[in-house]
Short mmCIF file of C-alpha atoms and ligand atoms in Angstrom, two decimals:
data_model
loop_
_atom_site.label_atom_id
_atom_site.label_comp_id
_atom_site.label_asym_id
_atom_site.label_seq_id
_atom_site.Cartn_x
_atom_site.Cartn_y
_atom_site.Cartn_z
CA UNK A 878 0.01 -0.02 0.07
CA UNK A 879 1.47 3.38 -0.93
CA UNK A 880 0.08 6.34 0.92
CA UNK A 881 -0.57 9.41 -1.31
CA UNK A 882 -0.21 11.59 1.81
CA UNK A 883 3.61 11.69 1.51
CA UNK A 884 6.34 13.39 -0.37
CA UNK A 885 7.14 11.28 -3.49
CA UNK A 886 10.34 11.81 -5.42
CA UNK A 887 9.87 13.06 -8.90
CA UNK A 888 13.35 14.11 -9.95
CA UNK A 889 16.44 16.14 -9.35
CA UNK A 890 16.37 19.90 -9.26
CA UNK A 891 18.83 20.01 -12.21
CA UNK A 892 16.21 18.49 -14.45
CA UNK A 893 13.81 21.45 -14.00
CA UNK A 894 14.98 24.41 -15.92
CA UNK A 895 13.12 27.70 -16.00
CA UNK A 896 10.16 27.53 -18.45
CA UNK A 897 10.87 23.85 -19.22
CA UNK A 898 7.78 21.59 -19.01
CA UNK A 899 8.45 18.17 -17.50
CA UNK A 900 5.82 15.43 -17.33
CA UNK A 901 6.13 12.99 -14.47
CA UNK A 902 3.94 10.20 -13.35
CA UNK A 903 2.74 9.79 -9.77
CA UNK A 904 0.32 7.14 -8.53
CA UNK A 905 -1.20 6.61 -11.93
CA UNK A 906 -1.50 10.22 -12.85
CA UNK A 907 0.56 12.49 -15.05
CA UNK A 908 1.75 15.81 -13.51
CA UNK A 909 3.27 18.68 -15.51
CA UNK A 910 6.06 20.45 -13.44
CA UNK A 911 7.71 23.72 -14.39
CA UNK A 912 9.89 26.34 -12.90
CA UNK A 913 8.61 29.83 -12.93
CA UNK A 914 10.76 32.96 -13.65
CA UNK A 915 11.12 33.34 -9.95
CA UNK A 916 12.55 30.01 -9.55
CA UNK A 917 9.55 28.27 -7.84
CA UNK A 918 8.37 24.86 -9.00
CA UNK A 919 4.64 24.41 -9.92
CA UNK A 920 2.93 21.05 -10.35
CA UNK A 921 -0.43 20.74 -12.17
CA UNK A 922 -2.27 17.78 -13.48
CA UNK A 923 -1.22 17.10 -17.11
CA UNK A 924 -4.61 17.36 -18.67
CA UNK A 925 -6.12 20.54 -20.23
CA UNK A 926 -9.66 20.99 -18.88
CA UNK A 927 -10.87 21.65 -22.47
CA UNK A 928 -10.37 18.52 -24.53
CA UNK A 929 -7.77 16.81 -22.30
CA UNK A 930 -4.70 17.53 -24.36
CA UNK A 931 -1.46 17.16 -22.22
CA UNK A 932 -0.38 20.47 -20.83
CA UNK A 933 3.20 19.26 -20.95
CA UNK A 934 2.98 19.73 -24.79
CA UNK A 935 2.24 23.43 -24.07
CA UNK A 936 4.23 26.56 -23.33
CA UNK A 937 5.21 28.17 -20.13
CA UNK A 938 4.32 31.88 -20.03
CA UNK A 939 5.76 33.42 -16.91
CA UNK A 940 4.19 31.56 -14.03
CA UNK A 941 1.32 30.43 -16.27
CA UNK A 942 1.08 27.54 -18.71
CA UNK A 943 -0.75 27.59 -22.13
CA UNK A 944 -2.19 24.48 -23.69
CA UNK A 945 -0.88 24.40 -27.34
CA UNK A 946 -3.95 22.69 -28.73
CA UNK A 947 -6.58 25.48 -28.63
CA UNK A 948 -4.62 27.96 -26.52
CA UNK A 949 -6.22 27.95 -22.93
CA UNK A 950 -4.09 29.66 -20.42
CA UNK A 951 -3.90 28.42 -16.89
CA UNK A 952 -2.36 30.19 -13.82
CA UNK A 953 -0.08 28.41 -11.27
CA UNK A 954 -3.16 27.69 -9.15
CA UNK A 955 -4.60 25.60 -12.12
CA UNK A 956 -7.36 28.17 -12.82
CA UNK A 957 -8.12 28.79 -16.45
CA UNK A 958 -7.55 32.57 -17.00
CA UNK A 959 -7.81 32.89 -20.66
CA UNK A 960 -9.83 31.24 -23.59
CA UNK A 961 -8.92 32.70 -27.00
CA UNK A 962 -12.04 34.12 -28.65
CA UNK A 963 -14.24 33.83 -25.57
CA UNK A 964 -15.01 36.42 -22.75
CA UNK A 965 -16.45 34.23 -20.11
CA UNK A 966 -14.37 31.60 -18.38
CA UNK A 967 -16.33 28.74 -16.76
CA UNK A 968 -14.98 28.53 -13.02
CA UNK A 969 -15.03 24.74 -13.52
CA UNK A 970 -12.08 25.13 -15.93
CA UNK A 971 -9.80 24.60 -13.05
CA UNK A 972 -7.07 21.85 -12.69
CA UNK A 973 -5.73 19.93 -9.68
CA UNK A 974 -2.52 21.23 -8.53
CA UNK A 975 0.23 19.39 -6.56
CA UNK A 976 2.31 20.81 -3.78
CA UNK A 977 6.00 20.52 -4.98
CA UNK A 978 8.91 20.70 -2.63
CA UNK A 979 12.61 21.02 -3.45
CA UNK A 980 15.32 20.26 -0.98
CA UNK A 981 18.96 19.48 -1.30
CA UNK A 982 18.70 18.95 -5.08
CA UNK A 983 15.78 16.55 -5.00
CA UNK A 984 12.20 17.43 -6.09
CA UNK A 985 9.19 15.84 -4.40
CA UNK A 986 5.41 16.04 -5.09
CA UNK A 987 2.77 15.65 -2.37
CA UNK A 988 0.36 13.04 -3.63
CA UNK A 989 -2.80 13.65 -1.58
CA UNK A 990 -5.27 16.48 -2.47
CA UNK A 991 -7.40 15.84 0.66
CA UNK A 992 -4.55 16.06 3.28
CA UNK A 993 -2.44 19.20 3.59
CA UNK A 994 1.24 18.85 2.58
CA UNK A 995 3.42 18.28 5.65
CA UNK A 996 6.89 19.66 5.06
CA UNK A 997 8.21 18.18 8.31
CA UNK A 998 8.01 14.78 6.68
CA UNK A 999 10.37 15.54 3.73
CA UNK A 1000 13.21 13.05 3.62
CA UNK A 1001 16.49 14.01 5.24
CA UNK A 1002 18.86 13.28 2.22
CA UNK A 1003 22.36 14.70 2.22
CA UNK A 1004 22.22 17.85 0.05
CA UNK A 1005 23.58 17.38 -3.42
CA UNK A 1006 25.29 20.87 -2.83
CA UNK A 1007 27.32 19.58 0.04
CA UNK A 1008 30.89 20.58 -0.90
CA UNK A 1009 32.52 17.77 1.16
CA UNK A 1010 31.17 15.15 -1.42
CA UNK A 1011 30.89 14.85 -5.13
CA UNK A 1012 27.84 13.09 -6.35
CA UNK A 1013 26.58 10.98 -9.27
CA UNK A 1014 22.81 10.58 -9.88
CA UNK A 1015 20.74 8.11 -11.78
CA UNK A 1016 17.30 6.64 -12.26
CA UNK A 1017 15.70 3.44 -13.41
CA UNK A 1018 12.06 2.76 -14.41
CA UNK A 1019 10.59 -0.55 -13.24
CA UNK A 1020 7.68 -2.62 -14.53
CA UNK A 1021 6.99 -3.54 -11.02
CA UNK A 1022 5.07 -2.13 -7.99
CA UNK A 1023 6.95 0.24 -5.79
CA UNK A 1024 6.10 -2.18 -2.87
CA UNK A 1025 8.57 -4.77 -4.44
CA UNK A 1026 11.23 -2.18 -4.87
CA UNK A 1027 10.84 -0.96 -1.25
CA UNK A 1028 11.01 -4.61 -0.04
CA UNK A 1029 14.29 -5.04 -2.07
CA UNK A 1030 15.83 -2.07 -0.29
CA UNK A 1031 14.69 -3.08 3.10
CA UNK A 1032 16.38 -6.55 2.95
CA UNK A 1033 20.03 -6.29 1.85
CA UNK A 1034 20.62 -10.09 2.18
CA UNK A 1035 19.68 -10.33 -1.51
CA UNK A 1036 23.09 -8.70 -2.28
CA UNK A 1037 24.90 -12.08 -1.77
CA UNK A 1038 22.79 -13.65 -4.55
CA UNK A 1039 21.87 -10.74 -6.89
CA UNK A 1040 25.03 -8.60 -6.67
CA UNK A 1041 28.14 -10.93 -6.55
CA UNK A 1042 29.44 -9.62 -9.93
CA UNK A 1043 28.55 -5.89 -9.59
CA UNK A 1044 29.06 -5.06 -5.86
CA UNK A 1045 31.33 -8.11 -5.33
CA UNK A 1046 29.04 -9.33 -2.50
CA UNK A 1047 29.56 -12.80 -1.36
CA UNK A 1048 27.47 -15.48 0.30
CA UNK A 1049 30.29 -15.85 2.91
CA UNK A 1050 30.36 -12.30 3.99
CA UNK A 1051 26.54 -11.80 4.04
CA UNK A 1052 26.24 -15.21 5.83
CA UNK A 1053 28.10 -13.38 8.86
CA UNK A 1054 26.24 -10.11 8.41
CA UNK A 1055 24.23 -8.75 11.46
CA UNK A 1056 21.31 -6.31 11.29
CA UNK A 1057 19.60 -4.25 13.84
CA UNK A 1058 16.34 -2.18 13.24
CA UNK A 1059 14.99 0.74 15.24
CA UNK A 1060 11.97 2.99 14.76
CA UNK A 1061 12.58 6.58 13.80
CA UNK A 1062 10.18 9.37 12.94
CA UNK A 1063 8.29 8.29 9.85
CA UNK A 1064 10.42 5.19 9.30
CA UNK A 1065 13.03 2.66 10.31
CA UNK A 1066 16.73 3.01 11.09
CA UNK A 1067 18.51 -0.04 9.84
CA UNK A 1068 22.21 -0.85 10.67
CA UNK A 1069 24.14 -3.65 9.10
CA UNK A 1070 27.72 -4.95 9.86
CA UNK A 1071 28.96 -6.94 6.80
CA UNK A 1072 32.25 -8.36 7.64
CA UNK A 1073 34.83 -9.54 5.13
CA UNK A 1074 33.52 -7.54 2.17
CA UNK A 1075 35.60 -6.91 -0.96
CA UNK A 1076 36.95 -3.47 -0.68
CA UNK A 1077 36.45 -1.02 -3.58
CA UNK A 1078 39.39 0.60 -5.24
CA UNK A 1079 39.79 4.09 -3.61
CA UNK A 1080 42.74 6.23 -4.71
CA UNK A 1081 44.86 7.56 -1.78
CA UNK A 1082 43.36 5.13 0.75
CA UNK A 1083 45.37 2.11 1.81
CA UNK A 1084 42.90 -0.80 2.27
CA UNK A 1085 43.26 -4.57 2.32
CA UNK A 1086 41.48 -6.74 -0.12
CA UNK A 1087 38.73 -7.25 2.44
CA UNK A 1088 37.22 -4.73 4.85
CA UNK A 1089 34.35 -4.85 7.32
CA UNK A 1090 31.45 -2.56 6.16
CA UNK A 1091 29.16 -0.67 8.44
CA UNK A 1092 25.93 0.30 6.63
CA UNK A 1093 23.49 2.65 8.36
CA UNK A 1094 20.35 3.95 6.70
CA UNK A 1095 16.93 5.44 7.49
CA UNK A 1096 14.11 4.20 5.37
CA UNK A 1097 11.30 6.54 5.48
CA UNK A 1098 7.75 6.57 4.00
CA UNK A 1099 6.86 6.26 1.18
CA UNK A 1100 10.39 4.79 0.21
CA UNK A 1101 13.39 7.06 0.89
CA UNK A 1102 16.66 5.56 1.75
CA UNK A 1103 19.48 7.76 3.18
CA UNK A 1104 22.56 5.68 3.81
CA UNK A 1105 26.09 6.01 5.12
CA UNK A 1106 28.52 3.26 4.14
CA UNK A 1107 31.71 3.10 6.21
CA UNK A 1108 34.63 0.73 5.72
CA UNK A 1109 36.91 -0.51 8.50
CA UNK A 1110 39.85 -2.92 8.72
CA UNK A 1111 38.80 -6.49 8.51
CA UNK A 1112 38.18 -7.87 12.07
CA UNK A 1113 36.70 -4.66 13.41
CA UNK A 1114 33.10 -6.02 13.60
CA UNK A 1115 34.22 -9.03 15.72
CA UNK A 1116 36.48 -6.79 17.84
CA UNK A 1117 33.52 -4.45 18.62
CA UNK A 1118 31.13 -7.42 19.12
CA UNK A 1119 29.06 -6.12 16.14
CA UNK A 1120 28.45 -2.85 18.22
CA UNK A 1121 28.33 0.71 16.66
CA UNK A 1122 31.91 1.87 15.81
CA UNK A 1123 33.27 4.98 17.31
CA UNK A 1124 36.56 4.97 15.40
CA UNK A 1125 37.63 6.59 12.22
CA UNK A 1126 36.58 4.69 9.16
CA UNK A 1127 38.97 4.05 6.25
CA UNK A 1128 36.37 5.32 3.79
CA UNK A 1129 32.97 7.02 4.14
CA UNK A 1130 30.49 7.17 1.29
CA UNK A 1131 26.84 8.16 1.09
CA UNK A 1132 23.84 7.11 -0.97
CA UNK A 1133 20.39 8.59 -1.26
CA UNK A 1134 17.85 6.41 -2.94
CA UNK A 1135 14.05 6.85 -3.50
CA UNK A 1136 11.19 4.86 -4.90
CA UNK A 1137 8.26 6.63 -6.51
CA UNK A 1138 5.05 4.65 -7.36
CA UNK A 1139 4.40 5.96 -10.88
CA UNK A 1140 1.45 3.41 -11.20
CA UNK A 1141 0.07 0.31 -9.59
CA UNK A 1142 2.54 -1.84 -11.26
CA UNK A 1143 5.20 0.65 -12.38
CA UNK A 1144 7.75 2.63 -10.32
CA UNK A 1145 10.78 4.95 -10.75
CA UNK A 1146 13.84 4.46 -8.67
CA UNK A 1147 16.25 7.41 -8.10
CA UNK A 1148 19.77 6.81 -6.79
CA UNK A 1149 22.54 9.20 -5.65
CA UNK A 1150 26.08 8.03 -4.78
CA UNK A 1151 28.52 10.48 -3.05
CA UNK A 1152 32.22 10.18 -2.34
CA UNK A 1153 34.48 12.46 -0.41
CA UNK A 1154 35.58 15.37 -2.55
CA UNK A 1155 38.96 15.31 -0.84
CA UNK A 1156 39.92 12.06 -2.58
CA UNK A 1157 42.47 12.19 -5.35
CA UNK A 1158 40.54 12.12 -8.59
CA UNK A 1159 37.12 12.20 -6.82
CA UNK A 1160 35.28 12.65 -10.11
CA UNK A 1161 36.94 9.45 -11.51
CA UNK A 1162 35.91 7.54 -8.29
CA UNK A 1163 32.35 8.75 -8.48
CA UNK A 1164 32.09 7.80 -12.09
CA UNK A 1165 33.36 4.29 -11.28
CA UNK A 1166 31.01 3.91 -8.34
CA UNK A 1167 28.00 5.02 -10.28
CA UNK A 1168 28.81 2.66 -13.18
CA UNK A 1169 29.02 -0.09 -10.48
CA UNK A 1170 25.80 0.98 -8.80
CA UNK A 1171 23.97 1.19 -12.19
CA UNK A 1172 24.98 -2.38 -12.98
CA UNK A 1173 23.87 -3.56 -9.63
CA UNK A 1174 20.47 -1.78 -9.81
CA UNK A 1175 19.88 -3.29 -13.28
CA UNK A 1176 20.40 -6.67 -11.70
CA UNK A 1177 17.72 -5.68 -9.19
CA UNK A 1178 15.31 -4.54 -11.87
CA UNK A 1179 15.61 -7.84 -13.77
CA UNK A 1180 14.93 -9.80 -10.63
CA UNK A 1181 12.08 -7.63 -9.41
CA UNK A 1182 10.33 -7.39 -12.71
CA UNK A 1183 10.48 -11.21 -12.96
CA UNK A 1184 9.15 -11.44 -9.35
CA UNK A 1185 6.33 -9.06 -10.19
CA UNK A 1186 5.25 -11.24 -13.23
CA UNK A 1187 5.02 -14.26 -10.88
CA UNK A 1188 3.07 -12.25 -8.19
CA UNK A 1189 0.56 -11.25 -10.89
CA UNK A 1190 -0.09 -14.67 -12.07
CA UNK A 1191 -0.27 -16.15 -8.50
CA UNK A 1192 -3.82 -16.57 -6.97
CA UNK A 1193 -4.49 -14.06 -4.09
CA UNK A 1194 -5.18 -16.81 -1.54
CA UNK A 1195 -1.56 -18.09 -1.78
CA UNK A 1196 0.37 -15.99 0.72
CA UNK A 1197 4.14 -15.19 0.74
CA UNK A 1198 5.85 -16.92 3.61
CA UNK A 1199 8.12 -14.55 5.32
CA UNK A 1200 11.45 -15.40 6.90
CA UNK A 1201 13.49 -13.58 9.57
CA UNK A 1202 15.15 -11.20 7.16
CA UNK A 1203 11.68 -9.75 6.22
CA UNK A 1204 11.30 -8.07 9.54
CA UNK A 1205 12.10 -4.66 8.27
CA UNK A 1206 9.66 -5.26 5.38
CA UNK A 1207 6.95 -6.22 7.72
CA UNK A 1208 7.51 -3.18 9.91
CA UNK A 1209 7.71 -0.83 7.04
CA UNK A 1210 4.50 -2.12 5.45
CA UNK A 1211 2.72 -1.46 8.81
CA UNK A 1212 4.06 2.21 8.76
CA UNK A 1213 2.80 2.73 5.27
CA UNK A 1214 -0.61 1.29 6.19
CA UNK A 1215 -0.75 3.63 9.40
CA UNK A 1216 0.17 6.64 7.20
CA UNK A 1217 -2.72 5.71 4.70
CA UNK A 1218 -5.14 5.12 7.65
CA UNK A 1219 -4.27 8.59 9.13
CA UNK A 1220 -5.46 9.97 5.90
CA UNK A 1221 -8.71 8.06 6.01
CA UNK A 1222 -9.31 8.98 9.54
CA UNK A 1223 -8.78 12.68 8.58
CA UNK A 1224 -11.22 12.41 5.68
CA UNK A 1225 -13.88 10.65 8.10
CA UNK A 1226 -13.30 13.49 10.68
CA UNK A 1227 -13.90 16.09 7.86
CA UNK A 1228 -17.16 14.30 6.80
CA UNK A 1229 -18.40 14.14 10.41
CA UNK A 1230 -17.54 17.90 10.89
CA UNK A 1231 -19.34 18.79 7.70
CA UNK A 1232 -22.41 16.69 8.79
CA UNK A 1233 -22.38 18.54 12.15
CA UNK A 1234 -22.43 21.83 10.38
CA UNK A 1235 -25.37 20.69 8.14
S1 FES B 1728 -7.35 20.80 -25.30
FE1 FES B 1728 -6.40 22.41 -24.36
S2 FES B 1728 -7.14 24.16 -25.33
FE2 FES B 1728 -8.28 22.63 -26.28
FE1 FE2 B 1729 20.00 -4.72 -4.79
#
């Protein structure tokens, strides 16, 4: 279940130039998003009120948008303000708008029109403007529901089987891995010790072939992952009895990832990787990391889309049988359900209030 009353990732700031019309999909609907001359982002349903031509094939005029089929002009609130050759404008010629938020180089749309946008629930990604890091960004479209992509990111044990050739993950190292899960505001905080992992080539850093990796990430509704990956000399996890390390890591890297439910059975996955800008040839390092991550996420796509096809042909009365590694998935599904129910409860309260007034 994907709650609409949440901030859904729709792109990176750099993709929205002034006056450029970008059509994105969210929860089965198309939204046209554009940046006004003042630099603000506007989101309006991508459907002209006249004969339903997509506004994304239109023209931005200051903070308004003109449909380029018969020329209707809509302001940033979705209200039609001009019909060529006609003086009166029906008030019903009004389109749904979407609250759009921009933070740290990411762009989000609030998916519910019956619950006010809550800016306190924006994900806490490391800003892409952070000068201590250089970043690479990417995205992949899936022919699979966002729920399956969320589940993939909430259970990293799949790395041993899906990513041995890209991330170099092995069954031996993941067989020794230990995970802890805590609740945080709007999500889960997940910590993994993964001993004896193959180290990545990092110029200027002396590392052995194997390191112990400590991965810590918050996973928040409706599918935002903000992760720090720190590498330590092999043996550190054992020495600390798998406790949280308070020593300097050999390498610290960052990844922000986000799953957007574009439809019931389609999703878009955004991923950012960051390495320290102080590394020699940091740009070369990030290019390598991004190429590796893109290969790995393509491996995920192939598996998840195949899984989705099996889910679709499986009768609804056959349940999935969870195992211990599914704990985070189960907890997160409950959180998503709770968020959806909060919306339904709010709508019920509104109906009751309206009835009381009548
Ligand atoms: S469909 Fe947009 S103006 Fe006619
Ligand atoms: Fe994966």
